[in-house]
Amino acid sequence: MDIFFLGTGAGMPAKLRNVTAIALKLLEERGAVWLFDAGEATQHQILHTSIKPRRIEKIFITHLHGDHIYGLPGLLSSRSFQGGDTEVTVYGPKGIKEFIHVSLSLSQTYLKYPLSVIEISEGIIFEDDQFSVEARLLDHGIPSYGYRVVEKDRPGTLLADKLIEAGVQPGPIFKKIKNGEAITLDDGSIIEPHHFLGPEQKGRIVTILGDTRFCENAILLAKNADLLVHEATFSKGEEKLASDYFHSTTHQAAEIAREAGCKQLCLTHISSRYDRNDWKELVDEAKEIFPNTDISEDFKEINIPLN
Ligand code: ZN
C-alpha cells in the first residue's frame, strides 16, 4: 500500500507542483489504484509514472473546485482509449454527476467501460471484505469531504504443518479452522483455532482530506491513522489568511495529526507562494507540533508499511 502524489499544489498549476491528485496504490491488496481528486492534467502526470489508468478502480472527489476536478473528463476518456474495460466508480459531492455527464455528453465521449457516479453524504460510502471508506464534511465554504480508508484486519495464516502433526487431514476442515471455528476430532480432542493460526495482520488506516480549515471532523477521520494527508496551503502565522480562504496552515495540519494520534503526517496542497527553498521550513514548522511530518512533492511516493 503506497500513496503516490500526482499533484500537490494549490489553486492553479505551477511549474513545480501540479494541481491536486493523489493515488492510493493497492496493487498487492487488490490489483487496483484508487484516485483522490483529479486536477487538470492528472492524466499527463500519470504518463510519467508506472500507474496504469486501466487499474483505476475508484475515484474519490473531495470537492468541486476546479483544481480538484478539471482533469476528470480527460482521464475518464483516455482510460477508454487505452483499453480500460473494467468498471470505475466515482464518489463525490452533489454536482459531480452533472459535471461528468455534461463534460462527456457535450464532447460526445463514449466510454467502453461501465462508469457509476455516486453522490455521497456523510457515513460509510464503500465497504467490502477488504476495505471500508468513510466520508465526513470538512470546512471549506463549499461541501468538501475527507476520506478515511480502513483496511480490515486479516486473520493469521493457517499453520498447516502443525495441524497435520496434530492429526488433522487437509480438507474443508482446514477452512473452518482458518475461519476461527473450534473442531472436535473423532478421538474427542479439540482443535482450538488460535493454536493453529499465525498472528493476525492488523489493517492500516489512511486518511486523505479535501481542502479545509481546522475542524473537528478532520480529527475524527484521522483517528489513529497510519498516514494522514492534510492540506497546508499556508505557513504558520498566516492563520487569518488561511481562515479567510477556508484553508489550513502547517501548524493547524500538525495539530490535527497530534489530536488524532496519527503515526505520520504528510502536508500537501502547498501554495505556489512557497518555492523549493521554503519547503523544508514548512515541514519544520509542522514538526514543532507533530514530529513525524513529511511534505508532498509531485511524483513522491510514501509507503504505508504493515503494522
Ligand atoms: Zn478548494
CSV table of C-alpha atoms and ligand atoms in Angstrom, one decimal:
chain,number,residue,atom,x,y,z
A,1,MET,CA,0.0,0.0,0.0
A,2,ASP,CA,1.5,3.3,-1.1
A,3,ILE,CA,0.5,6.9,-1.6
A,4,PHE,CA,1.7,8.4,-4.8
A,5,PHE,CA,1.4,12.2,-5.2
A,6,LEU,CA,0.5,13.2,-8.8
A,7,GLY,CA,-0.3,16.8,-8.0
A,8,THR,CA,0.4,18.7,-4.8
A,9,GLY,CA,-0.1,22.4,-5.5
A,10,ALA,CA,-2.9,24.8,-4.5
A,11,GLY,CA,-5.4,26.6,-6.8
A,12,MET,CA,-3.6,26.5,-10.1
A,13,PRO,CA,-0.8,24.6,-11.8
A,14,ALA,CA,2.7,25.8,-11.1
A,15,LYS,CA,6.0,24.6,-12.6
A,16,LEU,CA,7.0,22.5,-9.6
A,17,ARG,CA,3.5,21.4,-8.4
A,18,ASN,CA,0.6,20.4,-10.5
A,19,VAL,CA,-2.9,20.7,-9.1
A,20,THR,CA,-4.3,18.0,-6.7
A,21,ALA,CA,-4.4,14.3,-7.5
A,22,ILE,CA,-3.3,11.6,-5.1
A,23,ALA,CA,-3.1,7.9,-6.0
A,24,LEU,CA,-3.6,5.2,-3.3
A,25,LYS,CA,-1.8,2.2,-4.8
A,26,LEU,CA,-3.5,-1.0,-3.7
A,27,LEU,CA,-1.7,-3.2,-6.2
A,28,GLU,CA,-0.8,-6.1,-3.9
A,29,GLU,CA,-4.0,-5.8,-1.9
A,30,ARG,CA,-6.5,-5.7,-4.9
A,31,GLY,CA,-4.6,-5.0,-8.1
A,32,ALA,CA,-6.1,-1.6,-8.1
A,33,VAL,CA,-5.4,2.1,-7.8
A,34,TRP,CA,-7.7,4.5,-6.1
A,35,LEU,CA,-7.5,8.1,-7.0
A,36,PHE,CA,-8.3,11.0,-4.8
A,37,ASP,CA,-9.1,14.1,-6.9
A,38,ALA,CA,-8.2,14.7,-10.5
A,39,GLY,CA,-7.0,18.2,-11.1
A,40,GLU,CA,-6.2,19.4,-14.6
A,41,ALA,CA,-3.5,17.4,-16.4
A,42,THR,CA,-3.7,14.4,-13.9
A,43,GLN,CA,-3.5,12.1,-17.0
A,44,HIS,CA,-0.4,13.9,-18.1
A,45,GLN,CA,1.2,13.3,-14.7
A,46,ILE,CA,0.2,9.7,-14.9
A,47,LEU,CA,2.1,9.3,-18.2
A,48,HIS,CA,5.4,9.9,-16.2
A,49,THR,CA,4.6,7.1,-13.8
A,50,SER,CA,4.1,3.3,-13.8
A,51,ILE,CA,0.4,3.8,-12.9
A,52,LYS,CA,-1.9,2.2,-15.5
A,53,PRO,CA,-5.2,4.1,-16.0
A,54,ARG,CA,-7.0,0.8,-16.6
A,55,ARG,CA,-6.1,-0.1,-13.0
A,56,ILE,CA,-8.0,2.8,-11.6
A,57,GLU,CA,-11.0,1.3,-9.9
A,58,LYS,CA,-12.3,4.1,-7.8
A,59,ILE,CA,-12.0,7.9,-7.9
A,60,PHE,CA,-12.9,9.9,-4.7
A,61,ILE,CA,-13.5,13.6,-5.4
A,62,THR,CA,-13.2,15.7,-2.3
A,63,HIS,CA,-14.9,18.8,-3.6
A,64,LEU,CA,-15.9,20.6,-6.8
A,65,HIS,CA,-13.3,23.3,-7.0
A,66,GLY,CA,-11.7,23.3,-10.4
A,67,ASP,CA,-8.2,22.5,-9.2
A,68,HIS,CA,-9.6,19.2,-8.0
A,69,ILE,CA,-11.8,18.1,-10.9
A,70,TYR,CA,-10.8,19.6,-14.2
A,71,GLY,CA,-8.7,16.6,-15.1
A,72,LEU,CA,-11.5,14.1,-14.6
A,73,PRO,CA,-13.3,14.1,-18.0
A,74,GLY,CA,-10.0,13.7,-19.9
A,75,LEU,CA,-8.8,11.0,-17.6
A,76,LEU,CA,-12.0,9.0,-17.9
A,77,SER,CA,-12.0,9.4,-21.7
A,78,SER,CA,-8.4,8.3,-22.2
A,79,ARG,CA,-8.9,5.3,-19.9
A,80,SER,CA,-11.4,4.1,-22.5
A,81,PHE,CA,-8.9,4.7,-25.4
A,82,GLN,CA,-6.2,2.8,-23.5
A,83,GLY,CA,-8.3,-0.3,-23.3
A,84,GLY,CA,-9.7,0.1,-19.8
A,85,ASP,CA,-12.8,-2.1,-19.7
A,86,THR,CA,-13.5,-2.7,-16.0
A,87,GLU,CA,-15.9,-0.6,-14.1
A,88,VAL,CA,-14.9,2.7,-12.5
A,89,THR,CA,-16.9,4.2,-9.6
A,90,VAL,CA,-16.6,7.9,-8.9
A,91,TYR,CA,-17.6,9.2,-5.5
A,92,GLY,CA,-18.1,12.9,-4.8
A,93,PRO,CA,-20.3,15.7,-3.6
A,94,LYS,CA,-23.6,16.6,-5.1
A,95,GLY,CA,-23.0,18.0,-8.6
A,96,ILE,CA,-20.3,15.6,-9.6
A,97,LYS,CA,-22.8,13.6,-11.7
A,98,GLU,CA,-23.8,16.7,-13.6
A,99,PHE,CA,-20.2,17.8,-14.2
A,100,ILE,CA,-19.2,14.4,-15.6
A,101,HIS,CA,-22.4,14.0,-17.6
A,102,VAL,CA,-22.2,17.4,-19.2
A,103,SER,CA,-18.5,17.1,-20.0
A,104,LEU,CA,-18.8,13.7,-21.6
A,105,SER,CA,-22.1,14.2,-23.4
A,106,LEU,CA,-21.3,17.6,-24.9
A,107,SER,CA,-17.9,16.3,-26.1
A,108,GLN,CA,-19.7,13.1,-27.4
A,109,THR,CA,-17.4,10.9,-25.4
A,110,TYR,CA,-18.5,7.3,-25.1
A,111,LEU,CA,-16.8,5.2,-22.6
A,112,LYS,CA,-16.2,1.5,-23.3
A,113,TYR,CA,-16.4,0.6,-19.7
A,114,PRO,CA,-19.2,1.0,-17.1
A,115,LEU,CA,-19.0,4.2,-15.1
A,116,SER,CA,-21.0,4.7,-12.0
A,117,VAL,CA,-21.1,8.1,-10.2
A,118,ILE,CA,-22.3,8.2,-6.6
A,119,GLU,CA,-23.2,11.5,-5.0
A,120,ILE,CA,-22.3,10.9,-1.4
A,121,SER,CA,-23.4,12.1,2.0
A,122,GLU,CA,-21.6,11.5,5.3
A,123,GLY,CA,-21.0,8.0,6.5
A,124,ILE,CA,-19.6,4.7,5.2
A,125,ILE,CA,-19.7,5.2,1.4
A,126,PHE,CA,-18.0,1.9,0.5
A,127,GLU,CA,-17.4,-1.4,2.2
A,128,ASP,CA,-16.3,-4.9,1.1
A,129,ASP,CA,-14.5,-7.7,2.9
A,130,GLN,CA,-11.1,-5.9,2.5
A,131,PHE,CA,-11.8,-2.2,3.0
A,132,SER,CA,-14.2,0.4,4.2
A,133,VAL,CA,-14.3,4.1,3.3
A,134,GLU,CA,-15.9,6.7,5.5
A,135,ALA,CA,-16.6,10.3,4.4
A,136,ARG,CA,-17.2,13.4,6.5
A,137,LEU,CA,-17.7,17.0,5.7
A,138,LEU,CA,-14.9,19.5,6.3
A,139,ASP,CA,-15.0,23.3,6.5
A,140,HIS,CA,-14.2,24.8,3.1
A,141,GLY,CA,-17.0,27.1,2.1
A,142,ILE,CA,-18.4,24.6,-0.4
A,143,PRO,CA,-19.0,20.9,0.6
A,144,SER,CA,-15.6,19.3,0.9
A,145,TYR,CA,-15.2,15.8,2.1
A,146,GLY,CA,-12.4,14.0,3.8
A,147,TYR,CA,-12.0,10.2,3.3
A,148,ARG,CA,-10.9,7.6,5.9
A,149,VAL,CA,-9.8,4.4,4.2
A,150,VAL,CA,-9.7,1.5,6.7
A,151,GLU,CA,-8.1,-1.8,5.7
A,152,LYS,CA,-9.8,-4.7,7.6
A,153,ASP,CA,-7.7,-6.9,9.9
A,154,ARG,CA,-6.8,-10.2,8.2
A,155,PRO,CA,-6.8,-13.5,10.2
A,156,GLY,CA,-3.4,-15.1,10.6
A,157,THR,CA,-2.2,-17.7,8.1
A,158,LEU,CA,-3.1,-21.3,8.8
A,159,LEU,CA,-0.2,-23.4,10.2
A,160,ALA,CA,-0.9,-26.4,8.1
A,161,ASP,CA,2.1,-28.5,9.1
A,162,LYS,CA,1.2,-28.1,12.8
A,163,LEU,CA,-2.4,-29.2,12.0
A,164,ILE,CA,-1.2,-32.3,10.2
A,165,GLU,CA,1.1,-33.1,13.1
A,166,ALA,CA,-1.9,-32.9,15.4
A,167,GLY,CA,-3.7,-35.5,13.3
A,168,VAL,CA,-5.9,-33.2,11.1
A,169,GLN,CA,-6.1,-34.2,7.5
A,170,PRO,CA,-6.2,-31.4,4.9
A,171,GLY,CA,-9.7,-30.7,3.5
A,172,PRO,CA,-12.7,-28.4,4.2
A,173,ILE,CA,-11.9,-28.7,7.9
A,174,PHE,CA,-8.8,-26.5,7.3
A,175,LYS,CA,-11.1,-23.7,6.1
A,176,LYS,CA,-13.2,-24.0,9.2
A,177,ILE,CA,-10.2,-23.6,11.4
A,178,LYS,CA,-8.9,-20.7,9.4
A,179,ASN,CA,-12.3,-19.1,9.9
A,180,GLY,CA,-11.8,-19.4,13.7
A,181,GLU,CA,-14.0,-22.4,14.3
A,182,ALA,CA,-13.1,-24.9,17.0
A,183,ILE,CA,-13.2,-28.5,15.8
A,184,THR,CA,-13.7,-31.8,17.7
A,185,LEU,CA,-11.8,-34.7,16.2
A,186,ASP,CA,-13.1,-38.3,16.1
A,187,ASP,CA,-11.0,-39.1,19.2
A,188,GLY,CA,-12.7,-36.4,21.1
A,189,SER,CA,-9.7,-34.0,21.2
A,190,ILE,CA,-10.5,-30.4,20.4
A,191,ILE,CA,-8.6,-28.2,17.9
A,192,GLU,CA,-8.6,-24.6,19.1
A,193,PRO,CA,-8.1,-22.4,16.1
A,194,HIS,CA,-5.8,-19.8,17.8
A,195,HIS,CA,-3.2,-22.5,18.3
A,196,PHE,CA,-3.0,-23.1,14.6
A,197,LEU,CA,-3.1,-19.6,13.2
A,198,GLY,CA,-0.2,-17.2,12.7
A,199,PRO,CA,-0.6,-13.7,14.1
A,200,GLU,CA,-3.5,-11.6,12.9
A,201,GLN,CA,-2.5,-8.9,10.4
A,202,LYS,CA,-3.7,-5.5,11.5
A,203,GLY,CA,-5.3,-3.4,8.8
A,204,ARG,CA,-3.9,0.0,8.0
A,205,ILE,CA,-5.7,3.4,8.1
A,206,VAL,CA,-5.1,6.1,5.5
A,207,THR,CA,-6.9,9.5,5.8
A,208,ILE,CA,-7.0,11.8,2.8
A,209,LEU,CA,-8.7,15.1,3.4
A,210,GLY,CA,-10.0,17.7,1.0
A,211,ASP,CA,-9.3,21.4,1.4
A,212,THR,CA,-10.4,22.6,4.8
A,213,ARG,CA,-10.0,24.9,7.8
A,214,PHE,CA,-9.1,23.3,11.1
A,215,CYS,CA,-12.2,21.3,12.1
A,216,GLU,CA,-13.4,18.6,14.4
A,217,ASN,CA,-14.3,16.2,11.6
A,218,ALA,CA,-10.7,16.1,10.4
A,219,ILE,CA,-9.7,14.8,13.8
A,220,LEU,CA,-12.4,12.1,13.7
A,221,LEU,CA,-11.4,11.0,10.2
A,222,ALA,CA,-7.8,10.9,11.1
A,223,LYS,CA,-8.1,9.0,14.4
A,224,ASN,CA,-5.1,6.6,14.8
A,225,ALA,CA,-4.4,6.8,11.1
A,226,ASP,CA,-1.1,5.3,9.9
A,227,LEU,CA,-0.9,8.2,7.4
A,228,LEU,CA,-2.8,11.5,7.3
A,229,VAL,CA,-2.6,13.5,4.1
A,230,HIS,CA,-3.6,17.1,5.1
A,231,GLU,CA,-3.6,20.3,3.2
A,232,ALA,CA,-1.2,23.0,4.4
A,233,THR,CA,-1.8,25.8,1.9
A,234,PHE,CA,-0.1,28.4,4.1
A,235,SER,CA,2.7,28.6,6.6
A,236,LYS,CA,2.3,29.2,10.3
A,237,GLY,CA,1.4,32.7,11.2
A,238,GLU,CA,-1.0,33.0,8.2
A,239,GLU,CA,-4.0,31.7,10.2
A,240,LYS,CA,-6.1,34.8,9.3
A,241,LEU,CA,-5.4,34.3,5.6
A,242,ALA,CA,-6.0,30.6,5.9
A,243,SER,CA,-9.3,31.2,7.6
A,244,ASP,CA,-10.4,33.8,5.0
A,245,TYR,CA,-9.8,31.3,2.2
A,246,PHE,CA,-11.1,28.2,4.1
A,247,HIS,CA,-7.6,26.6,4.2
A,248,SER,CA,-5.2,25.4,6.8
A,249,THR,CA,-1.7,26.3,7.9
A,250,THR,CA,1.2,23.9,8.6
A,251,HIS,CA,0.6,24.3,12.4
A,252,GLN,CA,-3.1,23.5,12.0
A,253,ALA,CA,-2.5,20.4,10.0
A,254,ALA,CA,0.1,19.2,12.6
A,255,GLU,CA,-2.4,19.9,15.4
A,256,ILE,CA,-5.0,17.6,13.7
A,257,ALA,CA,-2.4,14.9,13.4
A,258,ARG,CA,-1.4,15.2,17.0
A,259,GLU,CA,-5.0,15.4,18.3
A,260,ALA,CA,-5.9,12.3,16.3
A,261,GLY,CA,-2.9,10.3,17.4
A,262,CYS,CA,-1.7,9.6,13.8
A,263,LYS,CA,1.5,7.8,13.0
A,264,GLN,CA,2.6,10.0,10.2
A,265,LEU,CA,1.5,13.3,8.5
A,266,CYS,CA,2.1,14.4,5.0
A,267,LEU,CA,1.4,18.0,4.1
A,268,THR,CA,0.1,18.8,0.6
A,269,HIS,CA,-1.8,21.5,-1.4
A,270,ILE,CA,1.1,23.8,-1.0
A,271,SER,CA,0.6,27.4,-2.2
A,272,SER,CA,2.9,28.5,-5.1
A,273,ARG,CA,4.0,31.4,-3.0
A,274,TYR,CA,6.4,29.0,-1.4
A,275,ASP,CA,9.3,27.8,-3.6
A,276,ARG,CA,11.6,24.8,-3.2
A,277,ASN,CA,13.7,26.6,-0.7
A,278,ASP,CA,10.8,27.2,1.6
A,279,TRP,CA,9.5,23.6,1.8
A,280,LYS,CA,11.9,22.5,4.5
A,281,GLU,CA,10.8,25.4,6.6
A,282,LEU,CA,7.1,24.4,6.2
A,283,VAL,CA,7.9,20.9,7.3
A,284,ASP,CA,9.9,22.1,10.3
A,285,GLU,CA,7.0,24.3,11.3
A,286,ALA,CA,4.7,21.3,11.4
A,287,LYS,CA,7.4,19.2,13.2
A,288,GLU,CA,7.3,21.7,16.1
A,289,ILE,CA,3.9,20.2,16.9
A,290,PHE,CA,4.0,16.8,15.1
A,291,PRO,CA,7.5,15.4,14.6
A,292,ASN,CA,6.8,12.6,12.1
A,293,THR,CA,5.8,15.1,9.3
A,294,ASP,CA,6.8,15.0,5.6
A,295,ILE,CA,5.8,17.3,2.7
A,296,SER,CA,4.5,16.0,-0.6
A,297,GLU,CA,6.1,16.7,-3.9
A,298,ASP,CA,4.8,15.7,-7.3
A,299,PHE,CA,5.8,12.1,-8.1
A,300,LYS,CA,6.8,11.4,-4.5
A,301,GLU,CA,5.7,8.0,-3.1
A,302,ILE,CA,5.1,7.1,0.6
A,303,ASN,CA,4.9,3.5,1.6
A,304,ILE,CA,2.5,2.6,4.3
A,305,PRO,CA,4.1,-0.5,6.0
A,306,LEU,CA,2.2,-3.3,7.6
A,307,ASN,CA,1.9,-2.9,11.4
B,1,ZN,ZN,-10.7,24.1,-2.7
